[in-house]
Short mmCIF file of C-alpha atoms and ligand atoms in Angstrom, two decimals:
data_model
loop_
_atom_site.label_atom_id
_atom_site.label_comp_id
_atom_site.label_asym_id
_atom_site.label_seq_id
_atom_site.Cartn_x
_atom_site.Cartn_y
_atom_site.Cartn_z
CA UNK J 238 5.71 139.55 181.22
CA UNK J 239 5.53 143.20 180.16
CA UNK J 240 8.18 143.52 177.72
CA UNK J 241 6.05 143.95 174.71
CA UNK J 242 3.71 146.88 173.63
CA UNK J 243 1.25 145.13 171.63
CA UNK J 244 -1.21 146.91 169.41
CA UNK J 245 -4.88 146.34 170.68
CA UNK J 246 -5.50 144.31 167.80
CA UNK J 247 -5.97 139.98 167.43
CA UNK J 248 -5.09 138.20 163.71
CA UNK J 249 -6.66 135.18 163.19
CA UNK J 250 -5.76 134.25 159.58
CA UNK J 251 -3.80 134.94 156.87
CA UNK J 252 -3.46 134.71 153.20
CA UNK J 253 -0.89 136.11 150.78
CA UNK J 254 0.00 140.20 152.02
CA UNK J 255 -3.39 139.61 154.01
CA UNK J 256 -4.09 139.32 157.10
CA UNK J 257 -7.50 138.63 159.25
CA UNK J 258 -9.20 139.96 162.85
CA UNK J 259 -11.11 138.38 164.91
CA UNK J 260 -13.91 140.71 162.84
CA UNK J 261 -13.09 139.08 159.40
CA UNK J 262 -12.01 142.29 158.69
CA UNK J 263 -8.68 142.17 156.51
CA UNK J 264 -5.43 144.05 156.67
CA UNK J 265 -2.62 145.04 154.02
CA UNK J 266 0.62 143.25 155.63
CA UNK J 267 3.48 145.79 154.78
CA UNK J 268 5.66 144.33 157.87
CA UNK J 269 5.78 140.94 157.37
CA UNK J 270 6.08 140.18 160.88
CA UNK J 271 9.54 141.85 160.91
CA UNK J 272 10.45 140.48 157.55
CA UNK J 273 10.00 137.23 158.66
CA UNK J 274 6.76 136.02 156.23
CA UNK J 275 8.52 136.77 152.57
CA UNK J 276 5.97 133.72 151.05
CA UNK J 277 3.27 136.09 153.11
CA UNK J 278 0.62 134.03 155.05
CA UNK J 279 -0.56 130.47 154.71
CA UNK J 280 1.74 130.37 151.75
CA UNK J 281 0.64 126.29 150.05
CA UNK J 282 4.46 125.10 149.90
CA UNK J 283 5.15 125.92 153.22
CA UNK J 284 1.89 124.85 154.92
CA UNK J 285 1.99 121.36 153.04
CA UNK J 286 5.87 120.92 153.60
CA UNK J 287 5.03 121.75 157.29
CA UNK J 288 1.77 119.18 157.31
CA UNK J 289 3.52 116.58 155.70
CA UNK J 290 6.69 116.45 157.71
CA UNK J 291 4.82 116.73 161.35
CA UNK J 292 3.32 113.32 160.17
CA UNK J 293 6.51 111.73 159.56
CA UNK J 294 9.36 113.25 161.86
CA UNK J 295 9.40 116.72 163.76
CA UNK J 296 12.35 116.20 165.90
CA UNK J 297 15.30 113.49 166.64
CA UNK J 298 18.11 116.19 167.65
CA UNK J 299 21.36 116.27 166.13
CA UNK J 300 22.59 113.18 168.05
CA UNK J 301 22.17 111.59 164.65
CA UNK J 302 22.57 112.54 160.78
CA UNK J 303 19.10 114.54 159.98
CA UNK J 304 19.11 114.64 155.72
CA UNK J 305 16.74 117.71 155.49
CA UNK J 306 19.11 119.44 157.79
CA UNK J 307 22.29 118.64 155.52
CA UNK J 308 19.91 119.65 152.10
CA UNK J 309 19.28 123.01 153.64
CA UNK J 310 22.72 123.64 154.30
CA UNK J 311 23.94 122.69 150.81
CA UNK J 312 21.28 125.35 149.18
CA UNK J 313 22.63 127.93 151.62
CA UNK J 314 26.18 127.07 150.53
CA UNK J 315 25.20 127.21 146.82
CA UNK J 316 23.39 130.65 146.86
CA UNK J 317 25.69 132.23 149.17
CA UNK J 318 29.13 130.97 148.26
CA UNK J 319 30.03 129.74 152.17
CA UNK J 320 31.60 126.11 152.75
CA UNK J 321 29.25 125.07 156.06
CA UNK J 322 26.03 125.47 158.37
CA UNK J 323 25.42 125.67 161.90
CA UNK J 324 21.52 125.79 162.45
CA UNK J 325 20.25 127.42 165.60
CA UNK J 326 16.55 128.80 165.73
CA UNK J 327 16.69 132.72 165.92
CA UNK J 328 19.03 135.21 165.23
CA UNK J 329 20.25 136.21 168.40
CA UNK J 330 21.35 132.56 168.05
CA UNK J 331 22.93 132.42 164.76
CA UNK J 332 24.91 135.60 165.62
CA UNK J 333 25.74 133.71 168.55
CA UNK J 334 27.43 131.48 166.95
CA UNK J 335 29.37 134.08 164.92
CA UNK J 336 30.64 135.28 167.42
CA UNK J 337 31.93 132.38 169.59
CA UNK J 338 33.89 131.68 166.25
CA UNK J 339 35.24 134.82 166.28
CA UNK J 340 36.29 133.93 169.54
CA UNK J 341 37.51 130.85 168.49
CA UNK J 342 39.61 131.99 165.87
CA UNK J 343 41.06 134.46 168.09
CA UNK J 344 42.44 131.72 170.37
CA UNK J 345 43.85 129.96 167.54
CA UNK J 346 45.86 132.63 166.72
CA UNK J 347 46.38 133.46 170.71
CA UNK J 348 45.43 136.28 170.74
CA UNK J 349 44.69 137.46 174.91
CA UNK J 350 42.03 140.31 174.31
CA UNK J 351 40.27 139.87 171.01
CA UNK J 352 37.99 142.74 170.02
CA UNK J 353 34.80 142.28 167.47
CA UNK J 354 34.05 145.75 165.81
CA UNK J 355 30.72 146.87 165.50
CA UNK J 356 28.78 149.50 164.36
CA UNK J 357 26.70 152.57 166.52
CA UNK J 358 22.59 152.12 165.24
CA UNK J 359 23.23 148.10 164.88
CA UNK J 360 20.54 145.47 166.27
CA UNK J 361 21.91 141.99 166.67
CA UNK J 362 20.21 140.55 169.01
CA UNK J 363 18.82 140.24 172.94
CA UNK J 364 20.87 137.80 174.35
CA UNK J 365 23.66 139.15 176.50
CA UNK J 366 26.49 138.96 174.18
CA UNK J 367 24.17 139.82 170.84
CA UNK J 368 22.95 142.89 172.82
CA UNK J 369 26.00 144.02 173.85
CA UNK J 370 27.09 143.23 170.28
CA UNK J 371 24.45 145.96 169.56
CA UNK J 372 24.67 149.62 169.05
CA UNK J 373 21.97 151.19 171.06
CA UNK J 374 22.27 151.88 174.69
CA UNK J 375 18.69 151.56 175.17
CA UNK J 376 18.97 147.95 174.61
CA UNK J 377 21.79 147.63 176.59
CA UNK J 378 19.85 149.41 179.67
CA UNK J 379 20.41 147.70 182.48
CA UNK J 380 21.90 145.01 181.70
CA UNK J 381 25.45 145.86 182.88
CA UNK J 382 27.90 144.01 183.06
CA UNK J 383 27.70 143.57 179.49
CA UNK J 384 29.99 141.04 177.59
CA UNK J 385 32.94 142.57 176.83
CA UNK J 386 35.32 141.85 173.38
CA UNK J 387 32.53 144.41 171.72
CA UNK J 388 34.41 148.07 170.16
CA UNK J 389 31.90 150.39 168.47
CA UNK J 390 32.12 153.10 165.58
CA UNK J 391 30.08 154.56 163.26
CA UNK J 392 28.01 152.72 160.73
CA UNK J 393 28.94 153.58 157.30
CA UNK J 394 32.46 155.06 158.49
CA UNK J 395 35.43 153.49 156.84
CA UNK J 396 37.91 156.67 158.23
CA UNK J 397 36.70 155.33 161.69
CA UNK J 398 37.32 151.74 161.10
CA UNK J 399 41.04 152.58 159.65
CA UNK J 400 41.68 155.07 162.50
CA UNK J 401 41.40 151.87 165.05
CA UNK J 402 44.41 151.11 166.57
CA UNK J 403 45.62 147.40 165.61
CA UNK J 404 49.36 147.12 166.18
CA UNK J 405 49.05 144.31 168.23
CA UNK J 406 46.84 142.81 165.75
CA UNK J 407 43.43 142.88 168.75
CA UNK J 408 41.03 143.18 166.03
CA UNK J 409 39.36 139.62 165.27
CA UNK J 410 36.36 140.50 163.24
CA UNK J 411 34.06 143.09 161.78
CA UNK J 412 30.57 142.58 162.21
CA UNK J 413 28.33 144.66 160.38
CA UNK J 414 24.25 144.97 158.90
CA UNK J 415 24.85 145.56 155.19
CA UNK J 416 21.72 147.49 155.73
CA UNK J 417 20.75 148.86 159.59
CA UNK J 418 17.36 147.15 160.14
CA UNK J 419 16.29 148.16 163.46
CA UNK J 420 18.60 151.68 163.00
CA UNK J 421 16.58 152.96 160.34
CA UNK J 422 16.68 151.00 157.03
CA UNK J 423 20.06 153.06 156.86
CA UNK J 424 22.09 152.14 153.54
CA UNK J 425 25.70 152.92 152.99
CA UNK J 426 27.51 154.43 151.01
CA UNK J 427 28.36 152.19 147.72
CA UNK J 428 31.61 150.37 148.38
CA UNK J 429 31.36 150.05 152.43
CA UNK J 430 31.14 146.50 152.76
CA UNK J 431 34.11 146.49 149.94
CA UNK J 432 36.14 148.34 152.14
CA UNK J 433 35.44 146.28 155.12
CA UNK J 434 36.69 143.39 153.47
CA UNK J 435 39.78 145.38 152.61
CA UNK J 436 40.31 146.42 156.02
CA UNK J 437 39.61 142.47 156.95
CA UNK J 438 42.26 141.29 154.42
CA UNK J 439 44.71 143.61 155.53
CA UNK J 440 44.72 142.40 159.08
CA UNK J 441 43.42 138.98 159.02
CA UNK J 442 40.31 139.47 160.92
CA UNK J 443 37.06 137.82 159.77
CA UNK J 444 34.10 139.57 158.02
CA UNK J 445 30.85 138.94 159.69
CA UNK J 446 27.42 140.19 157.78
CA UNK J 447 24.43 139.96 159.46
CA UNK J 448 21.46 139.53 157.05
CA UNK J 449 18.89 138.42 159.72
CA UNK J 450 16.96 141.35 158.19
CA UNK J 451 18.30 141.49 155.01
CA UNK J 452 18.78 137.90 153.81
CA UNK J 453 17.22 135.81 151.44
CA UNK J 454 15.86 138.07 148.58
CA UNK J 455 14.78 141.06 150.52
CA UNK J 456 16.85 143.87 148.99
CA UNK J 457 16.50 141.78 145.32
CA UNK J 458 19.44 139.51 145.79
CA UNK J 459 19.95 136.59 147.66
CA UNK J 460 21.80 138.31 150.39
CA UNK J 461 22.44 141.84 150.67
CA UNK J 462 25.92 142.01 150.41
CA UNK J 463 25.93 140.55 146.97
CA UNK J 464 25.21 144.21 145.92
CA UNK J 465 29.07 144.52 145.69
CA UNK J 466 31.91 142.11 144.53
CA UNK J 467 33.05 140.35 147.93
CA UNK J 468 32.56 137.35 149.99
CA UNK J 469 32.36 137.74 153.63
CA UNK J 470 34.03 135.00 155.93
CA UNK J 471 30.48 134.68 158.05
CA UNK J 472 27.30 135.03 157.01
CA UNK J 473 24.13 134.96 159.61
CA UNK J 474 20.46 134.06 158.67
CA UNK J 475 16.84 133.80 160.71
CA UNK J 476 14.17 135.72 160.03
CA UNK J 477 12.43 135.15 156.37
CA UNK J 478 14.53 131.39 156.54
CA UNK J 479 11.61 129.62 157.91
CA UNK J 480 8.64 131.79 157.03
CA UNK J 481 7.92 131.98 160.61
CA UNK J 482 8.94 128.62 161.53
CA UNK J 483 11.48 129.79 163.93
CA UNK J 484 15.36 128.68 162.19
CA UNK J 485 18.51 130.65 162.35
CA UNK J 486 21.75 129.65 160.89
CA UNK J 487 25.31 130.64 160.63
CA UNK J 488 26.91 130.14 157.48
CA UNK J 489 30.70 130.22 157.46
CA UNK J 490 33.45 130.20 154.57
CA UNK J 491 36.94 128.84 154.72
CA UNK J 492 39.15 128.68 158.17
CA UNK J 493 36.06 130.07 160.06
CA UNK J 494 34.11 127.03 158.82
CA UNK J 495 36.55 124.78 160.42
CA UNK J 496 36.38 126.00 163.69
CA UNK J 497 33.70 124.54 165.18
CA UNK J 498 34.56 120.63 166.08
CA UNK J 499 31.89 118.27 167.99
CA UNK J 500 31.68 119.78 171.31
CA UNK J 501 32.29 123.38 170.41
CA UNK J 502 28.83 124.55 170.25
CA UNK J 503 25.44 122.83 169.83
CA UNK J 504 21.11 123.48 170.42
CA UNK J 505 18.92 120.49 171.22
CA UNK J 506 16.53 122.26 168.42
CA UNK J 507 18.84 123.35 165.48
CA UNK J 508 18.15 122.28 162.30
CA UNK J 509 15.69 119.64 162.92
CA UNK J 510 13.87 117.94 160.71
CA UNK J 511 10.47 120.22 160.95
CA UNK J 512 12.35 123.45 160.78
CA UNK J 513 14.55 122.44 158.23
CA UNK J 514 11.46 120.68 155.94
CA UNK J 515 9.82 124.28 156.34
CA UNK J 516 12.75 126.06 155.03
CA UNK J 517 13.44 123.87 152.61
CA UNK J 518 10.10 124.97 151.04
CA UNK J 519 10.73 128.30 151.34
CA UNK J 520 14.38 128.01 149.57
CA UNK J 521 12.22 125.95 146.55
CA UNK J 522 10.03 129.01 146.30
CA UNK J 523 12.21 131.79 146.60
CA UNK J 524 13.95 129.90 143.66
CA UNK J 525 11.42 128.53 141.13
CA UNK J 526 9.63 131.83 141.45
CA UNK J 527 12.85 134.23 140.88
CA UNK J 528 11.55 136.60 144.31
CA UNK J 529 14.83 137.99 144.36
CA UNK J 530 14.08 139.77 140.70
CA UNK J 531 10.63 140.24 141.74
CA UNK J 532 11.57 141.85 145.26
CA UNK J 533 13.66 144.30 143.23
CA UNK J 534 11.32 145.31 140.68
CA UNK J 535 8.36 145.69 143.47
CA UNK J 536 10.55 147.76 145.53
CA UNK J 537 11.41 150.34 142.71
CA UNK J 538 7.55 150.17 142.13
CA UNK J 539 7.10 151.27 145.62
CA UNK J 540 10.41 153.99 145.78
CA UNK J 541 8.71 155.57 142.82
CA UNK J 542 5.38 155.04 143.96
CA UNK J 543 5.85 156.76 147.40
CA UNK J 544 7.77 159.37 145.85
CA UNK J 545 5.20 160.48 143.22
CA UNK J 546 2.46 160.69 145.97
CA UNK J 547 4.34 162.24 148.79
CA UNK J 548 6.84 164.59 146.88
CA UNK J 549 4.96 168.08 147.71
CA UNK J 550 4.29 166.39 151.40
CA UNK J 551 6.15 168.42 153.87
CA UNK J 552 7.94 166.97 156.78
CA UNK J 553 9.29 163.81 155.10
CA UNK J 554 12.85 164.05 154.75
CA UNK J 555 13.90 160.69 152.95
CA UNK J 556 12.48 157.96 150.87
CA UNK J 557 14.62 155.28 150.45
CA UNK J 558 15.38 151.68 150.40
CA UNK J 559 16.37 148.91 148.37
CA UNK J 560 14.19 146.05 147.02
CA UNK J 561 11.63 145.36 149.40
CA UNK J 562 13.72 147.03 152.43
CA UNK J 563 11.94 150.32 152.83
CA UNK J 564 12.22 153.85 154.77
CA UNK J 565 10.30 156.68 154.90
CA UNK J 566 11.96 158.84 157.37
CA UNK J 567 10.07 161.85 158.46
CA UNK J 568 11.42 165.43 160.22
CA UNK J 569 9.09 164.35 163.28
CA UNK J 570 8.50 161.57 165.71
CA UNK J 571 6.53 158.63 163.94
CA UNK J 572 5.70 156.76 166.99
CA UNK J 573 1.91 157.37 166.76
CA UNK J 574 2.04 156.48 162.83
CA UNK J 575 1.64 152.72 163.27
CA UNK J 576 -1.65 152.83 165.12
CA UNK J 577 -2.87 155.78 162.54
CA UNK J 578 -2.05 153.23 159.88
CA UNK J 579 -4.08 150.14 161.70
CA UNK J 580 -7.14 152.27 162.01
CA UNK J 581 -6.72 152.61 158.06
CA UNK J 582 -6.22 148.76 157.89
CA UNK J 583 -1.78 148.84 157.17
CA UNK J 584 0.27 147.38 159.06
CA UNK J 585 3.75 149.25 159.27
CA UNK J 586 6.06 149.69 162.10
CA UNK J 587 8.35 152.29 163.15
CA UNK J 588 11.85 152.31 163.77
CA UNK J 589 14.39 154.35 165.14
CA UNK J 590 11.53 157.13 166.11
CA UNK J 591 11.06 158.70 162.74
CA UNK J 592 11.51 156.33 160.45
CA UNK J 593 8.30 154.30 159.09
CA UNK J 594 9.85 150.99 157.91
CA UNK J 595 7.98 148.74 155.09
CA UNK J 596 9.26 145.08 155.11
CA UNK J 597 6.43 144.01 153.21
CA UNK J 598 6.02 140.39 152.08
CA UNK J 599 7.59 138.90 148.67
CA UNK J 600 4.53 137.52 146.87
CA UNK J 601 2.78 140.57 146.31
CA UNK J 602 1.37 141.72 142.92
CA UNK J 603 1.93 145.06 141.63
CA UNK J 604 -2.05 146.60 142.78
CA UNK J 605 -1.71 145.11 145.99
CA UNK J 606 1.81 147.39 146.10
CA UNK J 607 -0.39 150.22 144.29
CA UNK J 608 -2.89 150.15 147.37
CA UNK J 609 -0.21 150.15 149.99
CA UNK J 610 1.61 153.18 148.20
CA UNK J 611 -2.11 154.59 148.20
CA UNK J 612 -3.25 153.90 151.91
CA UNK J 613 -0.05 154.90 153.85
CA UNK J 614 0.30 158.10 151.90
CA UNK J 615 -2.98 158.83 152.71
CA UNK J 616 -2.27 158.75 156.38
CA UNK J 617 0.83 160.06 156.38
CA UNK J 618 -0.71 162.94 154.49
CA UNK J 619 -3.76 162.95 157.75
CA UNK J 620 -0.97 163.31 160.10
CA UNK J 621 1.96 165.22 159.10
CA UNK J 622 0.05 168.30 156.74
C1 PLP U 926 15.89 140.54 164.06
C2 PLP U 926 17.36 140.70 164.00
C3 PLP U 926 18.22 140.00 164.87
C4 PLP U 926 17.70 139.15 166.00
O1 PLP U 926 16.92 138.08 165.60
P1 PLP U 926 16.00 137.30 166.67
O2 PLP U 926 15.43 136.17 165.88
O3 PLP U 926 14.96 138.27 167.16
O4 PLP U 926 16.89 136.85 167.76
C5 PLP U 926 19.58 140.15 164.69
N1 PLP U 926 20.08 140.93 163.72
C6 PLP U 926 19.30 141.61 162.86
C7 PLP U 926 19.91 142.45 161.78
C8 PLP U 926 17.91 141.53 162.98
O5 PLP U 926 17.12 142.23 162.15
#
């Protein structure tokens, strides 16, 4: 079916931040495939964890205990401070799951017409309730009747999230990107998410952070919204989890983790033993090789970087970002940027129409973050002087 826009271009390989054509020509990986390859390509740990486990067990389903499953969840737990795991195997399904426990919690506390807030510029997902969850109406486009429970406001607006009328207490969660992905690598203001979980406190509503995007060691901590002091009640995870082995999972802390009792939700899929091996390996790497100090320390190489080269460039309005969660946001329509890049061998993406986003992978040394500093600059410099 039509619904992608592929770029006329075939990879065959990978290894590390590189990637390979059918050509044997190689590419500079700043994308990650949407933050999804962290280890980069053909990373050893993940390839032999993979290799190893398709010879033993891929898949029993969850009709029975599955061990690997139950060690991922208790590293999740440990690095993120939640009580439990469900496992799904994308996003759109672990946020999913969020919200059905929202929902559920609502009905514990009987509550008729519960309302999730959300934020304008979010992405959540393409599912029908993770899209309507979502804060672009492009997205949403024809897909009425959406699923309903949804209230938006402004990202990075805590007047607009205290101006929301709760008297009779219809507010059962806050779900909100610590940093807008697919909106624009948009960071708030310091002490947002600290003033969401105020604002959750105060009325007993749950905190939900999605760190599809974000999550394990991006921004140069584990999860994103360990940038300030607080502990969300729901955390959700895909992306980066399983280095492309598709795994989502919804992490939950306290009451919300008891919500969920056998027969409340499920997937056939979910944590099984192959997905689970995969991240598993990824979780040992992230760890042994401290990629959340490393992510932090290469992203500040590549803030400064990109600001040294392109800092008498006209048209770029903002460079910002935080570990290796990057924006360049430009005064013009980008759209065409992404192909200029290919032709120079980079592989970026653009989001939000002016907005070039770098999500590149984890393992990178510091000249391989030099060249990607030097090669986009030079095209943005080709197109935009
Ligand atoms: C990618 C993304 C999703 C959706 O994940 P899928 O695996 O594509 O379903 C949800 N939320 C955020 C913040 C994302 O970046």
């Amino acid at each position: 079916m039509s619904n992608y826009q592929p770029l006329p271009i075939e990879f065959i390989s990978g290894s590390g931040v590189w990637l390979y054509d059918t050509q044997g020509q190689r590419y500079l990986d700043a994308l990650s495939g949407i933050a999804v390859c962290g280890l980069g390509h053909a990373h050893t740990a993940v390839q032999e964890a993979i290799s190893d486990q398709a010879g033993k067990l891929i898949h029993t389903s969850n009709l029975y205990h599955i061990p690997l499953q139950e060690k991922l969840a208790e590293k999740l737990v440990q690095h993120s401070g939640m009580d439990k795991v469900f496992f799904g195997n994308s996003g759109a399904e672990a946020n999913e799951a969020a919200i059905k426990l929202a929902r559920l919690y609502a009905s514990s506390k009987n509550m008729l017409n519960p309302v999730i807030v959300v934020m304008d510029k979010s992405f959540h997902g393409r599912t029908l309730a993770t899209l309507s969850a979502t804060g672009n109406p492009k997205i949403q486009k024809g897909f009425d009747p959406l699923v309903g429970g949804f209230k938006h406001i402004p990202y990075n607006n805590i007047d607009a999230l205290n101006a929301l009328p709760h008297e009779n207490a219809t507010i059962v969660a806050v779900m909100v990107e610590p940093i807008l992905g697919e909106g624009g690598v948009v960071l708030p203001d310091v002490g947002y998410l600290t003033a969401i979980r105020k604002f959750c406190d105060d009325h007993a509503c749950l905190m939900m952070v999605d760190e599809i995007q974000t999550g394990l060691c991006r921004t140069g901590k584990w999860f994103a919204f360990q940038h300030e002091a607080i502990m969300p009640d729901v955390i959700t995870l895909a992306k980066a989890l399983g280095n492309g082995v598709p795994i989502g999972a919804c992490l939950a802390k306290g009451k919300s983790a008891e919500l969920f009792q056998p027969g409340s939700h499920g997937s056939t899929f979910g944590g099984n033993p192959l997905a689970s091996r995969a991240a598993l390996a990824v979780i040992e790497v992230l760890e042994s090789q401290l990629l959340d100090q490393r992510a932090a320390q290469l992203g500040n190489r590549l803030l400064e970087g990109f600001k040294r080269t392109l800092h008498d460039v006209p048209g770029i309005k903002e460079i910002r970002g935080r570990g290796l969660m990057l924006g360049i946001e430009l005064e013009q329509d980008a759209s065409d940027l992404a192909a200029l890049a290919l032709k120079e061998k980079l592989l970026i993406n653009i989001t939000a129409g002016n907005v070039i986003r770098l999500l590149p992978p984890l393992i990178m040394s510091d000249a391989e973050a030099d060249q990607m500093v030097t090669i986009l600059s030079g095209v943005i410099k080709t197109c935009c002087i």
